[in-house]
Coordinates of C-alpha atoms and ligand atoms in Angstrom, one line a residue:
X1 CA 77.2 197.0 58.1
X2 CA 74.7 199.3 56.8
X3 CA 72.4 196.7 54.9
X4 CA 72.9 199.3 51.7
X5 CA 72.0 197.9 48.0
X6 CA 72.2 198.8 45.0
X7 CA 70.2 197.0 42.1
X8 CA 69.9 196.3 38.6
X9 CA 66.8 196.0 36.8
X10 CA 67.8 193.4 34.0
X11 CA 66.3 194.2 30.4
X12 CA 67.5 191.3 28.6
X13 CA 71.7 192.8 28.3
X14 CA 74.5 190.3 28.0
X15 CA 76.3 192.3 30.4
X16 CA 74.1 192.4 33.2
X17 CA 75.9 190.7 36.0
X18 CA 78.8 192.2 35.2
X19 CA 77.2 195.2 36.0
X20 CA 76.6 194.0 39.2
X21 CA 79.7 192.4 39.6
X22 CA 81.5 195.9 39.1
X23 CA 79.1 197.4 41.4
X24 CA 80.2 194.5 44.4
X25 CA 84.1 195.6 43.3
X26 CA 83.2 199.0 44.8
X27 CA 82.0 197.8 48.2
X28 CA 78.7 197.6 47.3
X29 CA 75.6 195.2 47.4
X30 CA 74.0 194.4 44.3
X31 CA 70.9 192.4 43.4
X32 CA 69.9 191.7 40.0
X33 CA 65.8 192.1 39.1
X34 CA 63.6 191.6 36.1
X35 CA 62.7 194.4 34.6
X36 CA 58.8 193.0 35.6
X37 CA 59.6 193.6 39.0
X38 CA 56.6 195.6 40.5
X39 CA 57.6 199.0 41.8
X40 CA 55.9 198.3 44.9
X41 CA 58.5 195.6 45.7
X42 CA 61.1 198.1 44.6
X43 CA 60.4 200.9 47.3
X44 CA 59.9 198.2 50.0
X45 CA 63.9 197.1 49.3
X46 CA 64.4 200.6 49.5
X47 CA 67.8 200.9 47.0
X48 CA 70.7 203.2 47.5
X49 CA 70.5 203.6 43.6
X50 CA 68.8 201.5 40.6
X51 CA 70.6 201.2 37.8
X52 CA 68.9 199.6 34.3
X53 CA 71.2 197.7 32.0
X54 CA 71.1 197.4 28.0
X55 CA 69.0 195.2 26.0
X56 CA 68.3 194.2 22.5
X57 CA 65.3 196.4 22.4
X58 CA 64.3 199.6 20.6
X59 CA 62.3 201.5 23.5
X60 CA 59.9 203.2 20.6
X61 CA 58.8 199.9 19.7
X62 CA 55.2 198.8 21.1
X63 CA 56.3 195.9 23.3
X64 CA 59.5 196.7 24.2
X65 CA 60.3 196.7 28.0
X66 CA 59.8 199.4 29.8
X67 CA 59.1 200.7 33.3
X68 CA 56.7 203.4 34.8
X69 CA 57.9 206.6 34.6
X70 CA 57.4 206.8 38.7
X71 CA 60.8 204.9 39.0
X72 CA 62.4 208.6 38.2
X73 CA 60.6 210.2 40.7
X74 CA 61.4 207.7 43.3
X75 CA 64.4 210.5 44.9
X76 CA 66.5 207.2 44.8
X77 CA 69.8 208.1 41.7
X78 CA 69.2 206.0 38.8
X79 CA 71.3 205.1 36.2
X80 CA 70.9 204.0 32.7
X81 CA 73.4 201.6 30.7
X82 CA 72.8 201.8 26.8
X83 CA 69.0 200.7 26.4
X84 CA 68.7 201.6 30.1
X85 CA 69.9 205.2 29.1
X86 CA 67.5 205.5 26.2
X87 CA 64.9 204.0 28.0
X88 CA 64.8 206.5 30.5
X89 CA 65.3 209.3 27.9
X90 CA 62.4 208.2 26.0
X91 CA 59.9 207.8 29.1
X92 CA 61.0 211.3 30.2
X93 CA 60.4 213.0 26.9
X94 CA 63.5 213.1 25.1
X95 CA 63.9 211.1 21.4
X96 CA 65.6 208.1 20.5
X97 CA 65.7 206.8 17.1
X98 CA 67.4 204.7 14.6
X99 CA 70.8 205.5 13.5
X100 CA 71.9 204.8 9.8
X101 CA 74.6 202.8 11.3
X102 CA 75.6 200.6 14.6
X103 CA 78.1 202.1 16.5
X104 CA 80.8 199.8 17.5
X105 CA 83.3 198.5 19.7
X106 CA 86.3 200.8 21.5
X107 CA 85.1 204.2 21.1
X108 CA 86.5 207.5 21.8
X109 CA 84.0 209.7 23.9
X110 CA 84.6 213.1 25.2
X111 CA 83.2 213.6 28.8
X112 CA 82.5 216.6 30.5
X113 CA 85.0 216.0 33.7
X114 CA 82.6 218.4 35.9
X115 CA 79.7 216.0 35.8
X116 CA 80.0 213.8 39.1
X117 CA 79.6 210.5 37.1
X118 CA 83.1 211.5 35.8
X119 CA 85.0 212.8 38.1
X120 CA 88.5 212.0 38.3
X121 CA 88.2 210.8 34.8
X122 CA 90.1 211.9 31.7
X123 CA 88.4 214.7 29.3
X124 CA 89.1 211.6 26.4
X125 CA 88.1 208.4 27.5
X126 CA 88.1 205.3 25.4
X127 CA 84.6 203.1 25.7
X128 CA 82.6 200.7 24.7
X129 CA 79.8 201.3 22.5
X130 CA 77.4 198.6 20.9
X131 CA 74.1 200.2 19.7
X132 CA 71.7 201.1 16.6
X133 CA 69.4 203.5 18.5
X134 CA 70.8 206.8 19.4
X135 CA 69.5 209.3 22.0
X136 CA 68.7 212.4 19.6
X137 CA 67.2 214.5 21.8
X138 CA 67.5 214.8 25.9
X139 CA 64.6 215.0 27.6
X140 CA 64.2 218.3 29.8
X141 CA 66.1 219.2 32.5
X142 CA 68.7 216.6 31.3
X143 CA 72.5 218.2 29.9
X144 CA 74.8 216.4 27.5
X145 CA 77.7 215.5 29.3
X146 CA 79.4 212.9 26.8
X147 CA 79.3 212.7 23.2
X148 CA 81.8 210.5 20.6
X149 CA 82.1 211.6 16.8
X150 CA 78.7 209.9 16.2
X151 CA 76.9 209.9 18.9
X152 CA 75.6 212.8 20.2
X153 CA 74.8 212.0 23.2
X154 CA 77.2 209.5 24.6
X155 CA 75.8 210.6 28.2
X156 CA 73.2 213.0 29.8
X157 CA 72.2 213.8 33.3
X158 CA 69.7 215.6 35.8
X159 CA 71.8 216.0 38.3
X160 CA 69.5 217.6 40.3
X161 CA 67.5 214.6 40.2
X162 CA 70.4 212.2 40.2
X163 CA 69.0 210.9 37.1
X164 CA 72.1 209.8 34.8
X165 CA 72.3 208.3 31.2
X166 CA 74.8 206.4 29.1
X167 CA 74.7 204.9 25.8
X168 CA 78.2 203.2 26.3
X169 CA 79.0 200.0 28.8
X170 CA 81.1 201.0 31.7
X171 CA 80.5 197.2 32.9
X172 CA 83.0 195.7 30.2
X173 CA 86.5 195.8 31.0
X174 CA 87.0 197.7 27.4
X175 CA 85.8 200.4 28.9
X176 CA 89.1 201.8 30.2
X177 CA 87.3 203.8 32.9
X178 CA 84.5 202.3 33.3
X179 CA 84.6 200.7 37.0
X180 CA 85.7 204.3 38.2
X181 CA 82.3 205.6 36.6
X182 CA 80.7 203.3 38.4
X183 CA 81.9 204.2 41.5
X184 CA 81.4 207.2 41.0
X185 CA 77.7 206.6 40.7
X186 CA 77.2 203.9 43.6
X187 CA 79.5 205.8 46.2
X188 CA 79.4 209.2 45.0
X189 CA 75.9 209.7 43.9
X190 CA 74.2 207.4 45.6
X191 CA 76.5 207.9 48.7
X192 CA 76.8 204.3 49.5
X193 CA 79.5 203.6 52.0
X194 CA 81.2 200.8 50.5
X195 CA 81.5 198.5 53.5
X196 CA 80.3 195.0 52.0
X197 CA 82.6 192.4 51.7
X198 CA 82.7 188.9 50.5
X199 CA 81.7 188.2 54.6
X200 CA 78.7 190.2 54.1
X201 CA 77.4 187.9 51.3
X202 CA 78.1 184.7 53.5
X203 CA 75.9 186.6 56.3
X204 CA 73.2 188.1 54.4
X205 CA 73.0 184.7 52.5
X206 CA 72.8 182.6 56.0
X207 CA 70.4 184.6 57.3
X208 CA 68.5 184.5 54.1
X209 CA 68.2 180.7 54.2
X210 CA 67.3 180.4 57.2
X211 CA 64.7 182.5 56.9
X212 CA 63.5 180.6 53.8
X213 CA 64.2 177.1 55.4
X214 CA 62.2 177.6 58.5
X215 CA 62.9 174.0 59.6
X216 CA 62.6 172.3 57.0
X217 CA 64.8 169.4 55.4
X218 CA 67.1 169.8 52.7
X219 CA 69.0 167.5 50.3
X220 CA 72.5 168.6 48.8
X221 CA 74.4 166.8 46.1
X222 CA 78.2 167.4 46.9
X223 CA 80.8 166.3 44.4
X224 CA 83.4 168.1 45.8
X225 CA 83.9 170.4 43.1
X226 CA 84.0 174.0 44.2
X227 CA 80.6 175.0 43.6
X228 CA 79.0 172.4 45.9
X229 CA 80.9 172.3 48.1
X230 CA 80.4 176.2 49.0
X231 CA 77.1 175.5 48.3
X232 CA 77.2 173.1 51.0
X233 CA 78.9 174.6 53.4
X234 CA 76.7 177.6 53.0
X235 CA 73.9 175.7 53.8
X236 CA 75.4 173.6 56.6
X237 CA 76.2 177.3 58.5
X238 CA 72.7 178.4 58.0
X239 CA 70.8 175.0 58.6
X240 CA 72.9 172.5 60.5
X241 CA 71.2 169.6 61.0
X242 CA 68.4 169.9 58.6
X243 CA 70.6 169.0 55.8
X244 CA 71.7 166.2 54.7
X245 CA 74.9 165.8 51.9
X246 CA 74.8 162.9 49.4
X247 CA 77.9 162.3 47.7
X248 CA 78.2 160.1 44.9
X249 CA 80.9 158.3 43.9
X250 CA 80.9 157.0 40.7
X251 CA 84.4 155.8 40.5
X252 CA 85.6 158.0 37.9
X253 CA 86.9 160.6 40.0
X254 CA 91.0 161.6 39.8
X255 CA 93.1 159.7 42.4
X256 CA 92.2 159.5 45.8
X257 CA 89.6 162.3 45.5
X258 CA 86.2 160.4 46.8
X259 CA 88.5 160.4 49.9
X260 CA 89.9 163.5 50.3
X261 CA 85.9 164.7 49.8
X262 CA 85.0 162.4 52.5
X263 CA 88.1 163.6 54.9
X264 CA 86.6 167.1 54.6
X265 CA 83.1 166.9 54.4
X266 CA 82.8 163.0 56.2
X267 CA 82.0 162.6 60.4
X268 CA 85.9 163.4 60.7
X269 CA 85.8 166.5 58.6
X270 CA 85.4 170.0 59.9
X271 CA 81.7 170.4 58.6
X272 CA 78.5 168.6 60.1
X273 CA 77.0 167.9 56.8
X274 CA 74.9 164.6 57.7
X275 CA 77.5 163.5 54.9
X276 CA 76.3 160.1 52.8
X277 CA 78.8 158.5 50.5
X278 CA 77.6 156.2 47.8
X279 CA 79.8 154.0 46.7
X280 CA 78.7 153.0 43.5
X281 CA 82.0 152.7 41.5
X282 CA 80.7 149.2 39.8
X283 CA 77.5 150.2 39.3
X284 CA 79.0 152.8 36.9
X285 CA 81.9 150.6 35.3
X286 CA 79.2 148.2 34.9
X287 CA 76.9 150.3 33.2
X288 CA 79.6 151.6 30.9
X289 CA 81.1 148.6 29.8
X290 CA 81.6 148.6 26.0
X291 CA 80.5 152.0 25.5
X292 CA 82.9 154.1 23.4
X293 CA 80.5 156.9 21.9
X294 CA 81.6 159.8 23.8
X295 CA 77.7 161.4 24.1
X296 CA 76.3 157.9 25.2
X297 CA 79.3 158.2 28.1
X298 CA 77.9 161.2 28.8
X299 CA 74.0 160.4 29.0
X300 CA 75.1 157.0 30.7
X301 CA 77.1 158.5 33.6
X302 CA 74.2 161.4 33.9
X303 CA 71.4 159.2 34.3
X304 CA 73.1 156.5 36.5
X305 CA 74.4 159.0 38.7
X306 CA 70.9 160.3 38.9
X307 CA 69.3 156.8 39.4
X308 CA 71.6 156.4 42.5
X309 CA 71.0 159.8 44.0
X310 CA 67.3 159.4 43.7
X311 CA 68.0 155.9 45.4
X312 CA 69.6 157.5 48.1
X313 CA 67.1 160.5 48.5
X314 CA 64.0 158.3 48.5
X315 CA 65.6 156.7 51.9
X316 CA 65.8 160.2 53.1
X317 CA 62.3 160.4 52.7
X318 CA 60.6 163.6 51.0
X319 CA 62.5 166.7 51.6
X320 CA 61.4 170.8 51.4
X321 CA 64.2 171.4 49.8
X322 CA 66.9 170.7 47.2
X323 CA 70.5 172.6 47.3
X324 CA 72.4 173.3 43.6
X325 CA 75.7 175.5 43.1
X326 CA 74.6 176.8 40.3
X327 CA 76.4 179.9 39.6
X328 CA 75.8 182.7 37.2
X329 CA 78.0 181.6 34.5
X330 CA 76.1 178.5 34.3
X331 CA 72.8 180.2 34.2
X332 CA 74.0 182.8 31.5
X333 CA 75.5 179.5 29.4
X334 CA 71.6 177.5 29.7
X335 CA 69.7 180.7 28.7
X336 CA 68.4 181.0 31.9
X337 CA 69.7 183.9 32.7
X338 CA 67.0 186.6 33.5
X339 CA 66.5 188.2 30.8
X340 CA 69.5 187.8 28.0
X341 CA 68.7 185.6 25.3
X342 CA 70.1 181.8 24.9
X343 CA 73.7 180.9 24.5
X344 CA 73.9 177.4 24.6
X345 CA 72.5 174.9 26.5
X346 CA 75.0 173.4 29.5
X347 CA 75.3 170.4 31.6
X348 CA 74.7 171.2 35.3
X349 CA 71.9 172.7 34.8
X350 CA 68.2 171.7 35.6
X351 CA 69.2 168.0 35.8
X352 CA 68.3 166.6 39.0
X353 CA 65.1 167.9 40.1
X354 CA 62.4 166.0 38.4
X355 CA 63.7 163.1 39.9
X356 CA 63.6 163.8 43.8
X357 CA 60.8 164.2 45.6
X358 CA 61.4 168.1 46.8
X359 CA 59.3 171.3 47.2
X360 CA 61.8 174.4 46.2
X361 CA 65.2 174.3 44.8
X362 CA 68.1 176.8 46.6
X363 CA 70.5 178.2 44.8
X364 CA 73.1 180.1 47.1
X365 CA 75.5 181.4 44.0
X366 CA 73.5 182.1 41.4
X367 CA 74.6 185.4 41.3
X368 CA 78.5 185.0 41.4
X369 CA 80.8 184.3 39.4
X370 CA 83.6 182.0 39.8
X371 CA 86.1 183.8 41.3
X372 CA 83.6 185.5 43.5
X373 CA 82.4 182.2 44.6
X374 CA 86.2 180.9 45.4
X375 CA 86.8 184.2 48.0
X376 CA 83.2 183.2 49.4
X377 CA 84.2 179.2 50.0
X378 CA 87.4 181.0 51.5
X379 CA 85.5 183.5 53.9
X380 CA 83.7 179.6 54.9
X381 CA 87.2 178.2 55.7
X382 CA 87.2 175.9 53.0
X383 CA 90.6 174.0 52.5
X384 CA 92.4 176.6 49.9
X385 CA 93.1 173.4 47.3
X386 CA 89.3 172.7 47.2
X387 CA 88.8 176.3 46.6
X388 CA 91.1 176.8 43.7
X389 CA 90.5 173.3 42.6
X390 CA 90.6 173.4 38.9
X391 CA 87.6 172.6 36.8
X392 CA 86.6 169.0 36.5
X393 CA 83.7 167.3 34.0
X394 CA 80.5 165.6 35.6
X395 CA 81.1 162.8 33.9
X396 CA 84.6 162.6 35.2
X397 CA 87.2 160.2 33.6
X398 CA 84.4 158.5 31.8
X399 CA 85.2 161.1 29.0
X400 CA 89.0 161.5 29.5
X401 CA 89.2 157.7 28.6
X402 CA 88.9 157.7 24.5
X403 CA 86.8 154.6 23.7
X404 CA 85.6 152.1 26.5
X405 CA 85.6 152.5 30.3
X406 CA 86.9 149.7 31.9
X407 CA 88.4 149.9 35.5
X408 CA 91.9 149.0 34.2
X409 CA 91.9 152.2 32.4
X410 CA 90.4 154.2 35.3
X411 CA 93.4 153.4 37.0
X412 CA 96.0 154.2 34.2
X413 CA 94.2 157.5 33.8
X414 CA 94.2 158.4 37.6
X415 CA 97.7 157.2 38.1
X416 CA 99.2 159.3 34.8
X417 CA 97.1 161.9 35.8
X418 CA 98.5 162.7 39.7
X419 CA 102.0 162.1 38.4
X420 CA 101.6 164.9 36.0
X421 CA 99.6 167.1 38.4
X422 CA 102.2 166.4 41.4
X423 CA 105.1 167.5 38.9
X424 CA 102.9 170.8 37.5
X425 CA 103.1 171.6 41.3
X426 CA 106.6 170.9 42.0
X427 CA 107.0 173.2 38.9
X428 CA 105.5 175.9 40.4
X429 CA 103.0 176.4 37.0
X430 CA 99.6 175.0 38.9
X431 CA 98.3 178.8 39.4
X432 CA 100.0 179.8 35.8
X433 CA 97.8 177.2 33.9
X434 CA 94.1 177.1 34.2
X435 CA 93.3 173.9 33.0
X436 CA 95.6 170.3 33.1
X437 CA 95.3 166.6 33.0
X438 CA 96.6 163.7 31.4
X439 CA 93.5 161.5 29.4
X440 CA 94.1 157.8 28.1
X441 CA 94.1 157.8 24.2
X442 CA 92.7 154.2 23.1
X443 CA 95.8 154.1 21.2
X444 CA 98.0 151.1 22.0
X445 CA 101.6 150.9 20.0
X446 CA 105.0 149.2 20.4
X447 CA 107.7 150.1 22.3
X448 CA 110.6 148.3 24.1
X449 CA 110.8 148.3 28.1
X450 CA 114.1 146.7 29.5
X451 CA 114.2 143.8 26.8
X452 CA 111.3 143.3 26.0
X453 CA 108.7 144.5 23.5
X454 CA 105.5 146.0 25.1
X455 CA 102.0 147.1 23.1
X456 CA 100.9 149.4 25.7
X457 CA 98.5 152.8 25.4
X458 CA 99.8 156.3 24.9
X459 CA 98.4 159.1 27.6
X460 CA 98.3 162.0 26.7
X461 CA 99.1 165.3 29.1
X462 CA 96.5 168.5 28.2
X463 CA 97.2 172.2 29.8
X464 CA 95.5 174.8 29.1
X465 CA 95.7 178.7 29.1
X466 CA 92.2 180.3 29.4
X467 CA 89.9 183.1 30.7
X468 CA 86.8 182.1 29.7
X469 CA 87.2 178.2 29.1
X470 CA 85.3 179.0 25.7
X471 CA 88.5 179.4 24.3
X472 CA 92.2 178.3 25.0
X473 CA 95.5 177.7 23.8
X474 CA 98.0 174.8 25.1
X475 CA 100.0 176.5 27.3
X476 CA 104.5 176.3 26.8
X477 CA 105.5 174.2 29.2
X478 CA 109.2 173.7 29.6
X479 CA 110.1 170.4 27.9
X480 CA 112.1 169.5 30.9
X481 CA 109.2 169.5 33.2
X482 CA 107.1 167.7 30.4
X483 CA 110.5 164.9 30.5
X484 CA 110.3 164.7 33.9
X485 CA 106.7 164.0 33.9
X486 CA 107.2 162.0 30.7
X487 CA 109.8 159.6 32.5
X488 CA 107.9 159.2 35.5
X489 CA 104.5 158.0 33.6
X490 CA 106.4 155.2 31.6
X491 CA 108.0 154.3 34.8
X492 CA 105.6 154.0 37.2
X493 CA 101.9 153.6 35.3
X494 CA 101.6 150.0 34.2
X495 CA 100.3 150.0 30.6
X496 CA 101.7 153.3 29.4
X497 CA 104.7 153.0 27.2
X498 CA 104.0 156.2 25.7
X499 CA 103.2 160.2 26.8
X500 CA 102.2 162.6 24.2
X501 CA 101.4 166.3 24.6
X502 CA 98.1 167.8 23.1
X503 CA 98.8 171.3 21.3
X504 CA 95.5 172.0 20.1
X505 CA 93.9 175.3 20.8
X506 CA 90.0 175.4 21.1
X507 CA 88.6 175.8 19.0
X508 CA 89.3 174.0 16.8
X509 CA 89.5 171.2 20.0
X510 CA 87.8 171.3 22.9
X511 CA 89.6 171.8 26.5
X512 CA 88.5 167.9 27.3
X513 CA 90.1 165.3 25.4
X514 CA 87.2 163.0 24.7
Ligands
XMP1 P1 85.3 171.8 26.6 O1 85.8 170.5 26.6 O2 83.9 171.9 26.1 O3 85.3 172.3 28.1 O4 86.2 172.8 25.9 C1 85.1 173.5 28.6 C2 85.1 173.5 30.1 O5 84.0 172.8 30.6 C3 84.4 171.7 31.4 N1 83.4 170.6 31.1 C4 82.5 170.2 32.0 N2 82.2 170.7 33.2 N3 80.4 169.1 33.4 C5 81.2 170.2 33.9 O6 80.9 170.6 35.0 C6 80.7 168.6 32.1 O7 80.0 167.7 31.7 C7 81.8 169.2 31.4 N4 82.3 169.0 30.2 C8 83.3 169.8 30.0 C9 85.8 171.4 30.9 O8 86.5 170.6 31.9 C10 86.3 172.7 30.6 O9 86.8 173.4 31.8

């Protein structure tokens, strides 16, 4: 391990931590910074490379972020990603102005296959472009190494300096090349070895928290969903016996799953996590008793399960510290993220804090993204069906139970809803679909069991295909595994006399059926 890095000075892109992301796929460390980030604290990290990603910006403009021009003169490659690229241009003395119109989507540049940044790629490359500004002129000592039917200058580059510019994003996967560019830059410009791995993060990050922690106490909240409970484990590697795990169970979880958390994380589990359940399953029903509005569900479970962690925390006593899982997609969806604009606002996000009494929050996974976070709880030993557990609400059941929560239809839910689960696995389509369960309509009709009429409620089973989970289509699954599943509800889930399957895509539905 040669402690290399590579970072990425954020100015306000959507596609920063992707760029990051790519540059981990090469081997290589990555760290995201503002773009305020003093260039003091810069040399001290001493990068491999700095590379400056795109933002809504036009670099002529007064306030516009920008950097000092030292940066370049630094000996350390740098390069620039669309207003990264013009950025630099402009500091350096070359021109970048408005062009009459935006250039747009999968674009066809022409690369100059002798320039390092492209080696190995192909003389016509297809890209992706998204800009108004153009670079018009190159500042000196730069060449014009890319250029599309547009845009002049598609790319430019000092070699000499290692000082490299491109208007196009060879982050996004549209970019057919684009990962190979940026390996070129990280391991052949910037000469990085490429020996990170996914072990390297769990290291650096121990150490890291340790260092932070010093001795001090720390408070988790572990709901057994894969972000925690990395999270957790994480911190339980790195702290030990300084932290303490509070895991609340508000009853609304799928079957048997407050004690499958407890068999992992609990005094017979594999983890020393100081682990606390709360079992506060009536508290909840209680609370929710009557409520069908699907946002008062929402608020009710949230600040109950709030009110009993700051219960529990307040016997604790005060802590230094206060463990989330937040992880990037989370930050990107609550606008929190650096420095891209607002997307929407999300759930697990900046809820708990004001309520405990803490001094600094942790966030382990703030930079990763899910799938990076899974190999992570992996390279922890994590149990592989917590790690590719599938999503699952905050709020639990409380929302997949149309109308009123009772603990009748908790059960109903649960029961319908390992049945179907138990037969997606036997099908062999758990890894195929991303998202599945069944939810309780609050919609009770006739039907006829043995000889006798029932009024009983319909379930209905959801699966979903997604990437993103912004959008998603119902996913074709065979109608004899749907029977099968079907049959077995009716059978064995008292109340049920009928199963329906949900074909809405989102939008125009959501993924949850609440
Ligand atoms: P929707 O229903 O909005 O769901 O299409 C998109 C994804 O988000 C999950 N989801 C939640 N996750 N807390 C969470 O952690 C929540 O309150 C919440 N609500 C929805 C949902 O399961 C799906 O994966």
């Amino acid at each position: 391990m040669t402690g290399e890095m590579v970072i990425v000075l954020d100015f306000g892109g959507q596609y920063n931590q992707l760029v990051a992301r790519r540059v981990r796929e090469c081997n290589v460390y990555c760290e995201i910074y503002s773009y305020k980030t003093p260039i003091g604290k810069i040399k001290e990290m001493n990068p491999k490379g700095i590379i400056l990603t795109g933002g809504p910006n036009s670099c002529y403009e007064e306030d516009s972020p920008t950097y000092t021009k030292e940066l370049f003169e630094l000996g350390i490659p740098v390069l620039g990603l669309c207003y990264g690229a013009q950025l630099m241009q402009h500091i350096l003395g070359g021109k970048v102005e408005r062009a009459e119109t935006r250039e747009y989507g999968k674009t066809e540049v022409l690369v100059d296959t002798g320039s390092q940044l492209f080696h190995n790629v192909l003389p016509s490359t297809i890209c992706w472009m998204s800009h108004f500004d153009y670079i018009s002129r190159v500042a000196p000592g730069f060449t014009i190494t890319a250029h599309t039917e547009n845009c002049p200058v598609a790319a430019a580059e000092n070699a000499t300096q290692g000082l490299y510019a491109i208007q196009f994003h060879p982050e996004v996967l549209h970019t057919q090349e684009g990962t190979k560019m940026l390996y070129n830059f990280v391991r052949g410009v910037c000469g990085c070895a490429g020996d990170w791995k996914m072990d390297s993060f769990v290291e650096r990050s121990i150490r890291e928290i340790r260092e932070k922690v010093g001795d001090g106490k720390v408070l988790c909240a572990l709901s057994g969903g894969v972000d925690s409970s990395v999270a957790a484990v994480l911190l339980a590697k790195a702290v030990g016996d300084q932290l303490t795990c509070v895991f609340v169970d508000h009853g609304l979880l799928r079957k048997n799953e407050g004690d499958e958390v407890e068999a992992v994380f609990g005094p017979e589990g594999d983890y020393d996590l100081n682990f606390i359940r709360v079992n506060a399953q009536q508290r909840f029903y209680d609370k929710l008793a009557g409520v069908s509005e699907p946002e008062r569900k929402r608020k009710i479970i949230g600040e109950e399960f709030i009110r009993v962690f700051e219960e529990e925390a307040k016997k604790i006593g005060a802590v230094d510290f206060l463990v989330q899982g937040t992880i990037y997609p989370d930050v990107v969806e609550s606008g929190l993220g650096g420095e891209s604009a607002v997307i929407k606002s999300h759930h697990n996000v900046g809820g708990l804090p004001d309520y405990v009494d803490f001094k600094e929050i942790i966030e382990p996974l703030r930079n990763l993204f899910k799938d990076e976070v899974r190999k992570a709880g992996l390279e922890l030993g994590l149990p592989e069906y917590l790690v590719f557990r599938q999503p699952f609400p905050g709020p639990g059941l409380g929302i997949r139970i149309i109308g009123d929560v009772t603990e009748e239809k908790v059960r109903i839910v649960q029961d319908a809803d390992a049945i179907y689960r138990e037969e997606i696995a036997n099908a062999g389509l758990d890894k195929e679909i991303n998202q599945y369960f069944a939810a309780l309509t609050n919609m009770r009709s006739v039907g006829v069991m043995g000889d006798e009429r029932t009024y009983d409620y319909a379930v209905a089973l959801r699966a979903v295909k997604t990437i993103d989970f912004m959008t998603a289509e119902a996913a074709e699954i065979p109608f004899e595994v749907l029977n099968k599943v079907m049959n077995r509800i009716i059978n064995e889930v008292k109340g049920v006399n009928r199963v329906m399957y949900d074909l809405t895509s989102k939008p125009p539905g959501t993924i949850e059926f609440e």
